[in-house]
JSON list of C-alpha atoms in Angstrom, two decimals:
[
{"chain": "L", "resi": 5, "resn": "UNK", "atom": "CA", "xyz": [-32.09, -50.24, -63.31]},
{"chain": "L", "resi": 6, "resn": "UNK", "atom": "CA", "xyz": [-35.47, -49.16, -61.98]},
{"chain": "L", "resi": 7, "resn": "UNK", "atom": "CA", "xyz": [-36.37, -47.54, -58.71]},
{"chain": "L", "resi": 8, "resn": "UNK", "atom": "CA", "xyz": [-39.53, -48.15, -57.09]},
{"chain": "L", "resi": 9, "resn": "UNK", "atom": "CA", "xyz": [-41.82, -45.20, -56.36]},
{"chain": "L", "resi": 10, "resn": "UNK", "atom": "CA", "xyz": [-41.50, -45.67, -52.60]},
{"chain": "L", "resi": 11, "resn": "UNK", "atom": "CA", "xyz": [-37.63, -45.46, -52.85]},
{"chain": "L", "resi": 12, "resn": "UNK", "atom": "CA", "xyz": [-38.09, -42.38, -55.14]},
{"chain": "L", "resi": 13, "resn": "UNK", "atom": "CA", "xyz": [-40.39, -40.79, -52.73]},
{"chain": "L", "resi": 14, "resn": "UNK", "atom": "CA", "xyz": [-38.00, -41.42, -49.86]},
{"chain": "L", "resi": 15, "resn": "UNK", "atom": "CA", "xyz": [-34.95, -39.91, -51.81]},
{"chain": "L", "resi": 16, "resn": "UNK", "atom": "CA", "xyz": [-37.24, -37.03, -52.59]},
{"chain": "L", "resi": 17, "resn": "UNK", "atom": "CA", "xyz": [-38.16, -36.58, -49.14]},
{"chain": "L", "resi": 18, "resn": "UNK", "atom": "CA", "xyz": [-34.62, -36.68, -47.84]},
{"chain": "L", "resi": 19, "resn": "UNK", "atom": "CA", "xyz": [-33.56, -34.20, -50.52]},
{"chain": "L", "resi": 20, "resn": "UNK", "atom": "CA", "xyz": [-36.36, -32.03, -49.37]},
{"chain": "L", "resi": 21, "resn": "UNK", "atom": "CA", "xyz": [-35.32, -32.28, -45.65]},
{"chain": "L", "resi": 22, "resn": "UNK", "atom": "CA", "xyz": [-31.65, -31.63, -46.64]},
{"chain": "L", "resi": 23, "resn": "UNK", "atom": "CA", "xyz": [-32.91, -28.41, -48.57]},
{"chain": "L", "resi": 24, "resn": "UNK", "atom": "CA", "xyz": [-35.04, -27.17, -45.58]},
{"chain": "L", "resi": 25, "resn": "UNK", "atom": "CA", "xyz": [-32.10, -27.60, -43.18]},
{"chain": "L", "resi": 26, "resn": "UNK", "atom": "CA", "xyz": [-29.90, -25.90, -45.70]},
{"chain": "L", "resi": 27, "resn": "UNK", "atom": "CA", "xyz": [-32.31, -23.08, -46.00]},
{"chain": "L", "resi": 28, "resn": "UNK", "atom": "CA", "xyz": [-32.75, -22.76, -42.19]},
{"chain": "L", "resi": 29, "resn": "UNK", "atom": "CA", "xyz": [-28.89, -22.61, -41.79]},
{"chain": "L", "resi": 30, "resn": "UNK", "atom": "CA", "xyz": [-28.65, -20.20, -44.66]},
{"chain": "L", "resi": 31, "resn": "UNK", "atom": "CA", "xyz": [-31.13, -17.77, -42.91]},
{"chain": "L", "resi": 32, "resn": "UNK", "atom": "CA", "xyz": [-29.25, -18.19, -39.40]},
{"chain": "L", "resi": 33, "resn": "UNK", "atom": "CA", "xyz": [-25.94, -17.33, -41.16]},
{"chain": "L", "resi": 34, "resn": "UNK", "atom": "CA", "xyz": [-27.41, -14.41, -42.95]},
{"chain": "L", "resi": 35, "resn": "UNK", "atom": "CA", "xyz": [-28.72, -12.94, -39.67]},
{"chain": "L", "resi": 36, "resn": "UNK", "atom": "CA", "xyz": [-25.51, -13.42, -38.10]},
{"chain": "L", "resi": 37, "resn": "UNK", "atom": "CA", "xyz": [-23.59, -11.89, -40.71]},
{"chain": "L", "resi": 38, "resn": "UNK", "atom": "CA", "xyz": [-25.97, -8.82, -40.91]},
{"chain": "L", "resi": 39, "resn": "UNK", "atom": "CA", "xyz": [-25.44, -8.37, -36.94]},
{"chain": "L", "resi": 40, "resn": "UNK", "atom": "CA", "xyz": [-21.69, -8.72, -37.45]},
{"chain": "L", "resi": 41, "resn": "UNK", "atom": "CA", "xyz": [-21.82, -6.08, -40.34]},
{"chain": "L", "resi": 42, "resn": "UNK", "atom": "CA", "xyz": [-23.73, -3.62, -38.03]},
{"chain": "L", "resi": 43, "resn": "UNK", "atom": "CA", "xyz": [-21.23, -3.98, -35.28]},
{"chain": "L", "resi": 44, "resn": "UNK", "atom": "CA", "xyz": [-18.35, -3.62, -37.74]},
{"chain": "L", "resi": 45, "resn": "UNK", "atom": "CA", "xyz": [-19.89, -0.35, -39.13]},
{"chain": "L", "resi": 46, "resn": "UNK", "atom": "CA", "xyz": [-20.54, 0.88, -35.66]},
{"chain": "L", "resi": 47, "resn": "UNK", "atom": "CA", "xyz": [-17.04, 0.14, -34.63]},
{"chain": "L", "resi": 48, "resn": "UNK", "atom": "CA", "xyz": [-15.56, 1.92, -37.76]},
{"chain": "L", "resi": 49, "resn": "UNK", "atom": "CA", "xyz": [-18.02, 4.70, -37.91]},
{"chain": "L", "resi": 50, "resn": "UNK", "atom": "CA", "xyz": [-16.70, 8.15, -38.21]},
{"chain": "L", "resi": 51, "resn": "UNK", "atom": "CA", "xyz": [-14.32, 9.91, -40.39]},
{"chain": "L", "resi": 52, "resn": "UNK", "atom": "CA", "xyz": [-12.27, 7.49, -42.70]},
{"chain": "L", "resi": 53, "resn": "UNK", "atom": "CA", "xyz": [-13.81, 4.53, -40.81]},
{"chain": "L", "resi": 54, "resn": "UNK", "atom": "CA", "xyz": [-10.87, 4.56, -38.19]},
{"chain": "L", "resi": 55, "resn": "UNK", "atom": "CA", "xyz": [-12.96, 5.32, -34.88]},
{"chain": "L", "resi": 56, "resn": "UNK", "atom": "CA", "xyz": [-11.96, 2.01, -33.45]},
{"chain": "L", "resi": 57, "resn": "UNK", "atom": "CA", "xyz": [-8.32, 2.21, -34.36]},
{"chain": "L", "resi": 58, "resn": "UNK", "atom": "CA", "xyz": [-7.97, 5.81, -33.10]},
{"chain": "L", "resi": 59, "resn": "UNK", "atom": "CA", "xyz": [-9.77, 4.75, -29.85]},
{"chain": "L", "resi": 60, "resn": "UNK", "atom": "CA", "xyz": [-7.50, 1.80, -29.24]},
{"chain": "L", "resi": 61, "resn": "UNK", "atom": "CA", "xyz": [-4.50, 4.04, -29.95]},
{"chain": "L", "resi": 62, "resn": "UNK", "atom": "CA", "xyz": [-5.84, 6.66, -27.44]},
{"chain": "L", "resi": 63, "resn": "UNK", "atom": "CA", "xyz": [-6.37, 3.82, -24.83]},
{"chain": "L", "resi": 64, "resn": "UNK", "atom": "CA", "xyz": [-2.77, 2.45, -25.47]},
{"chain": "L", "resi": 65, "resn": "UNK", "atom": "CA", "xyz": [-1.42, 5.95, -24.80]},
{"chain": "L", "resi": 66, "resn": "UNK", "atom": "CA", "xyz": [-3.26, 6.33, -21.74]},
{"chain": "L", "resi": 67, "resn": "UNK", "atom": "CA", "xyz": [-2.36, 3.00, -20.50]},
{"chain": "L", "resi": 68, "resn": "UNK", "atom": "CA", "xyz": [1.30, 3.89, -21.05]},
{"chain": "L", "resi": 69, "resn": "UNK", "atom": "CA", "xyz": [0.79, 7.18, -19.09]},
{"chain": "L", "resi": 70, "resn": "UNK", "atom": "CA", "xyz": [-0.78, 5.34, -16.34]},
{"chain": "L", "resi": 71, "resn": "UNK", "atom": "CA", "xyz": [2.07, 2.70, -16.21]},
{"chain": "L", "resi": 72, "resn": "UNK", "atom": "CA", "xyz": [4.57, 5.82, -16.03]},
{"chain": "L", "resi": 73, "resn": "UNK", "atom": "CA", "xyz": [2.51, 7.30, -13.19]},
{"chain": "L", "resi": 74, "resn": "UNK", "atom": "CA", "xyz": [2.41, 4.18, -11.22]},
{"chain": "L", "resi": 75, "resn": "UNK", "atom": "CA", "xyz": [6.32, 3.77, -11.68]},
{"chain": "L", "resi": 76, "resn": "UNK", "atom": "CA", "xyz": [6.79, 7.30, -10.35]},
{"chain": "L", "resi": 77, "resn": "UNK", "atom": "CA", "xyz": [4.48, 6.56, -7.37]},
{"chain": "L", "resi": 78, "resn": "UNK", "atom": "CA", "xyz": [6.48, 3.60, -6.74]},
{"chain": "L", "resi": 79, "resn": "UNK", "atom": "CA", "xyz": [9.65, 5.47, -6.78]},
{"chain": "L", "resi": 80, "resn": "UNK", "atom": "CA", "xyz": [8.33, 8.42, -4.44]},
{"chain": "L", "resi": 81, "resn": "UNK", "atom": "CA", "xyz": [7.01, 5.63, -1.99]},
{"chain": "L", "resi": 82, "resn": "UNK", "atom": "CA", "xyz": [10.44, 4.06, -1.90]},
{"chain": "L", "resi": 83, "resn": "UNK", "atom": "CA", "xyz": [11.88, 7.46, -1.11]},
{"chain": "L", "resi": 84, "resn": "UNK", "atom": "CA", "xyz": [9.25, 8.22, 1.45]},
{"chain": "L", "resi": 85, "resn": "UNK", "atom": "CA", "xyz": [9.87, 4.85, 3.18]},
{"chain": "L", "resi": 86, "resn": "UNK", "atom": "CA", "xyz": [13.52, 5.81, 3.53]},
{"chain": "L", "resi": 87, "resn": "UNK", "atom": "CA", "xyz": [12.51, 9.21, 4.82]},
{"chain": "L", "resi": 88, "resn": "UNK", "atom": "CA", "xyz": [10.20, 7.67, 7.48]},
{"chain": "L", "resi": 89, "resn": "UNK", "atom": "CA", "xyz": [12.74, 5.17, 8.56]},
{"chain": "L", "resi": 90, "resn": "UNK", "atom": "CA", "xyz": [15.36, 8.04, 9.16]},
{"chain": "L", "resi": 91, "resn": "UNK", "atom": "CA", "xyz": [12.67, 10.18, 11.01]},
{"chain": "L", "resi": 92, "resn": "UNK", "atom": "CA", "xyz": [12.89, 10.47, 14.67]},
{"chain": "L", "resi": 93, "resn": "UNK", "atom": "CA", "xyz": [9.64, 8.77, 15.61]},
{"chain": "L", "resi": 94, "resn": "UNK", "atom": "CA", "xyz": [10.09, 6.31, 18.30]},
{"chain": "L", "resi": 95, "resn": "UNK", "atom": "CA", "xyz": [9.82, 8.04, 21.66]},
{"chain": "L", "resi": 96, "resn": "UNK", "atom": "CA", "xyz": [9.75, 6.73, 25.31]},
{"chain": "L", "resi": 97, "resn": "UNK", "atom": "CA", "xyz": [9.78, 8.66, 28.52]},
{"chain": "L", "resi": 98, "resn": "UNK", "atom": "CA", "xyz": [10.79, 7.27, 31.87]},
{"chain": "L", "resi": 99, "resn": "UNK", "atom": "CA", "xyz": [9.67, 9.23, 34.86]},
{"chain": "L", "resi": 100, "resn": "UNK", "atom": "CA", "xyz": [11.49, 8.91, 38.32]},
{"chain": "L", "resi": 101, "resn": "UNK", "atom": "CA", "xyz": [12.33, 10.41, 41.56]},
{"chain": "L", "resi": 102, "resn": "UNK", "atom": "CA", "xyz": [16.10, 11.36, 41.26]},
{"chain": "L", "resi": 103, "resn": "UNK", "atom": "CA", "xyz": [16.45, 11.98, 44.98]},
{"chain": "L", "resi": 104, "resn": "UNK", "atom": "CA", "xyz": [14.79, 9.94, 47.60]},
{"chain": "L", "resi": 105, "resn": "UNK", "atom": "CA", "xyz": [13.58, 12.78, 49.65]},
{"chain": "L", "resi": 106, "resn": "UNK", "atom": "CA", "xyz": [11.43, 14.30, 46.81]},
{"chain": "L", "resi": 107, "resn": "UNK", "atom": "CA", "xyz": [8.22, 12.74, 45.47]},
{"chain": "L", "resi": 108, "resn": "UNK", "atom": "CA", "xyz": [5.96, 13.39, 42.31]},
{"chain": "L", "resi": 109, "resn": "UNK", "atom": "CA", "xyz": [8.39, 11.70, 39.81]},
{"chain": "L", "resi": 110, "resn": "UNK", "atom": "CA", "xyz": [9.39, 15.08, 38.37]},
{"chain": "L", "resi": 111, "resn": "UNK", "atom": "CA", "xyz": [12.81, 13.83, 36.88]},
{"chain": "L", "resi": 112, "resn": "UNK", "atom": "CA", "xyz": [12.57, 12.06, 33.43]},
{"chain": "L", "resi": 113, "resn": "UNK", "atom": "CA", "xyz": [14.66, 10.65, 30.70]},
{"chain": "L", "resi": 114, "resn": "UNK", "atom": "CA", "xyz": [13.20, 10.77, 27.16]},
{"chain": "L", "resi": 115, "resn": "UNK", "atom": "CA", "xyz": [14.67, 8.53, 24.43]},
{"chain": "L", "resi": 116, "resn": "UNK", "atom": "CA", "xyz": [13.85, 9.79, 20.73]},
{"chain": "L", "resi": 117, "resn": "UNK", "atom": "CA", "xyz": [15.02, 7.37, 17.94]},
{"chain": "L", "resi": 118, "resn": "UNK", "atom": "CA", "xyz": [14.68, 6.55, 14.38]},
{"chain": "L", "resi": 119, "resn": "UNK", "atom": "CA", "xyz": [14.27, 2.90, 13.00]},
{"chain": "L", "resi": 120, "resn": "UNK", "atom": "CA", "xyz": [17.96, 2.31, 13.28]},
{"chain": "L", "resi": 121, "resn": "UNK", "atom": "CA", "xyz": [18.07, 3.35, 16.78]},
{"chain": "L", "resi": 122, "resn": "UNK", "atom": "CA", "xyz": [19.86, 6.46, 16.13]},
{"chain": "L", "resi": 123, "resn": "UNK", "atom": "CA", "xyz": [18.83, 9.63, 17.79]},
{"chain": "L", "resi": 124, "resn": "UNK", "atom": "CA", "xyz": [19.25, 11.26, 21.40]},
{"chain": "L", "resi": 125, "resn": "UNK", "atom": "CA", "xyz": [18.30, 10.67, 24.89]},
{"chain": "L", "resi": 126, "resn": "UNK", "atom": "CA", "xyz": [17.45, 13.87, 27.11]},
{"chain": "L", "resi": 127, "resn": "UNK", "atom": "CA", "xyz": [17.24, 13.64, 30.83]},
{"chain": "L", "resi": 128, "resn": "UNK", "atom": "CA", "xyz": [16.02, 16.42, 33.25]},
{"chain": "L", "resi": 129, "resn": "UNK", "atom": "CA", "xyz": [17.09, 15.83, 36.97]},
{"chain": "L", "resi": 130, "resn": "UNK", "atom": "CA", "xyz": [14.61, 17.78, 39.15]},
{"chain": "L", "resi": 131, "resn": "UNK", "atom": "CA", "xyz": [16.00, 18.99, 42.59]},
{"chain": "L", "resi": 132, "resn": "UNK", "atom": "CA", "xyz": [14.70, 21.07, 45.33]},
{"chain": "L", "resi": 133, "resn": "UNK", "atom": "CA", "xyz": [16.36, 24.22, 44.01]},
{"chain": "L", "resi": 134, "resn": "UNK", "atom": "CA", "xyz": [17.36, 23.48, 40.42]},
{"chain": "L", "resi": 135, "resn": "UNK", "atom": "CA", "xyz": [16.69, 21.29, 37.38]},
{"chain": "L", "resi": 136, "resn": "UNK", "atom": "CA", "xyz": [19.56, 20.07, 35.31]},
{"chain": "L", "resi": 137, "resn": "UNK", "atom": "CA", "xyz": [19.05, 19.09, 31.76]},
{"chain": "L", "resi": 138, "resn": "UNK", "atom": "CA", "xyz": [21.35, 16.56, 29.79]},
{"chain": "L", "resi": 139, "resn": "UNK", "atom": "CA", "xyz": [21.28, 15.35, 26.12]},
{"chain": "L", "resi": 140, "resn": "UNK", "atom": "CA", "xyz": [23.42, 12.40, 24.93]},
{"chain": "L", "resi": 141, "resn": "UNK", "atom": "CA", "xyz": [23.63, 11.01, 21.36]},
{"chain": "L", "resi": 142, "resn": "UNK", "atom": "CA", "xyz": [22.43, 7.59, 20.57]},
{"chain": "L", "resi": 143, "resn": "UNK", "atom": "CA", "xyz": [23.75, 5.35, 17.73]},
{"chain": "L", "resi": 144, "resn": "UNK", "atom": "CA", "xyz": [22.32, 1.87, 17.24]},
{"chain": "L", "resi": 145, "resn": "UNK", "atom": "CA", "xyz": [20.67, 1.90, 20.62]},
{"chain": "L", "resi": 146, "resn": "UNK", "atom": "CA", "xyz": [23.69, 2.95, 22.57]},
{"chain": "L", "resi": 147, "resn": "UNK", "atom": "CA", "xyz": [25.75, 5.95, 23.39]},
{"chain": "L", "resi": 148, "resn": "UNK", "atom": "CA", "xyz": [29.48, 6.59, 23.71]},
{"chain": "L", "resi": 149, "resn": "UNK", "atom": "CA", "xyz": [28.72, 8.48, 26.88]},
{"chain": "L", "resi": 150, "resn": "UNK", "atom": "CA", "xyz": [27.77, 6.74, 30.19]},
{"chain": "L", "resi": 151, "resn": "UNK", "atom": "CA", "xyz": [23.92, 6.24, 30.36]},
{"chain": "L", "resi": 152, "resn": "UNK", "atom": "CA", "xyz": [22.00, 6.16, 33.87]},
{"chain": "L", "resi": 153, "resn": "UNK", "atom": "CA", "xyz": [19.64, 3.18, 34.15]},
{"chain": "L", "resi": 154, "resn": "UNK", "atom": "CA", "xyz": [16.70, 5.34, 33.63]},
{"chain": "L", "resi": 155, "resn": "UNK", "atom": "CA", "xyz": [18.22, 6.51, 30.12]},
{"chain": "L", "resi": 156, "resn": "UNK", "atom": "CA", "xyz": [19.02, 2.99, 29.18]},
{"chain": "L", "resi": 157, "resn": "UNK", "atom": "CA", "xyz": [15.33, 1.97, 30.29]},
{"chain": "L", "resi": 158, "resn": "UNK", "atom": "CA", "xyz": [13.89, 4.68, 27.89]},
{"chain": "L", "resi": 159, "resn": "UNK", "atom": "CA", "xyz": [16.09, 3.67, 24.95]},
{"chain": "L", "resi": 160, "resn": "UNK", "atom": "CA", "xyz": [15.00, -0.05, 25.57]},
{"chain": "L", "resi": 161, "resn": "UNK", "atom": "CA", "xyz": [11.33, 0.97, 25.45]},
{"chain": "L", "resi": 162, "resn": "UNK", "atom": "CA", "xyz": [11.78, 3.23, 22.37]},
{"chain": "L", "resi": 163, "resn": "UNK", "atom": "CA", "xyz": [13.71, 0.34, 20.65]},
{"chain": "L", "resi": 164, "resn": "UNK", "atom": "CA", "xyz": [10.89, -2.06, 21.58]},
{"chain": "L", "resi": 165, "resn": "UNK", "atom": "CA", "xyz": [8.60, 0.04, 19.30]},
{"chain": "L", "resi": 166, "resn": "UNK", "atom": "CA", "xyz": [10.99, -0.14, 16.49]},
{"chain": "L", "resi": 167, "resn": "UNK", "atom": "CA", "xyz": [11.45, -3.87, 16.48]},
{"chain": "L", "resi": 168, "resn": "UNK", "atom": "CA", "xyz": [7.61, -4.78, 17.25]},
{"chain": "L", "resi": 169, "resn": "UNK", "atom": "CA", "xyz": [5.89, -1.96, 15.45]},
{"chain": "L", "resi": 170, "resn": "UNK", "atom": "CA", "xyz": [2.45, -0.68, 16.84]},
{"chain": "L", "resi": 171, "resn": "UNK", "atom": "CA", "xyz": [0.73, -3.56, 18.61]},
{"chain": "L", "resi": 172, "resn": "UNK", "atom": "CA", "xyz": [-3.15, -3.69, 19.01]},
{"chain": "L", "resi": 173, "resn": "UNK", "atom": "CA", "xyz": [-3.99, -1.46, 21.83]},
{"chain": "L", "resi": 174, "resn": "UNK", "atom": "CA", "xyz": [-0.68, 0.22, 22.19]},
{"chain": "L", "resi": 175, "resn": "UNK", "atom": "CA", "xyz": [-0.02, 3.82, 21.24]},
{"chain": "L", "resi": 176, "resn": "UNK", "atom": "CA", "xyz": [1.31, 4.43, 17.67]},
{"chain": "L", "resi": 177, "resn": "UNK", "atom": "CA", "xyz": [5.03, 4.97, 17.32]},
{"chain": "L", "resi": 178, "resn": "UNK", "atom": "CA", "xyz": [4.59, 8.80, 17.08]},
{"chain": "L", "resi": 179, "resn": "UNK", "atom": "CA", "xyz": [3.10, 8.98, 20.59]},
{"chain": "L", "resi": 180, "resn": "UNK", "atom": "CA", "xyz": [5.58, 8.75, 23.50]},
{"chain": "L", "resi": 181, "resn": "UNK", "atom": "CA", "xyz": [5.56, 5.68, 25.82]},
{"chain": "L", "resi": 182, "resn": "UNK", "atom": "CA", "xyz": [5.31, 6.86, 29.56]},
{"chain": "L", "resi": 183, "resn": "UNK", "atom": "CA", "xyz": [6.94, 4.63, 32.02]},
{"chain": "L", "resi": 184, "resn": "UNK", "atom": "CA", "xyz": [7.14, 5.43, 35.77]},
{"chain": "L", "resi": 185, "resn": "UNK", "atom": "CA", "xyz": [10.31, 4.13, 37.32]},
{"chain": "L", "resi": 186, "resn": "UNK", "atom": "CA", "xyz": [10.53, 3.31, 41.08]},
{"chain": "L", "resi": 187, "resn": "UNK", "atom": "CA", "xyz": [13.89, 4.54, 42.20]}
]
């Protein structure tokens, strides 16, 4: 079996092309391996070659500490939310004339409640010669003692801030709501 010179030349040219491609891939592989080796040496540089391992271990410890801090902060936030709900922070004041012959709306009823509607209502009735002050306990938005219409109105306004929360343009819950009642 004899091959023609053209066929032999084509086979030789193909072998040369494969050899050149193999050489190019070999050089590329060698360069990549050298780059990876340098990165590996940098990562493990230091005493005993364990810089990467100790760095990762330190980050794992720091992450565990941060997670513990976050859990503690969440517990404190939950406790503070309960404290805020029990604080007397919903206030409404109703001013009125207790007696028809006096003006200036110097009498008032003030409701001071927490988120559950518990707290107190204070009323001051201003007369010509004296001012009388009354305080009544409030549980769940009502009292076991009879309430005047102005006291009921003050409680209603204070409870409105509990259910609605601060609306845009309205005073925050910590500021009293002032209402003038005509009476």
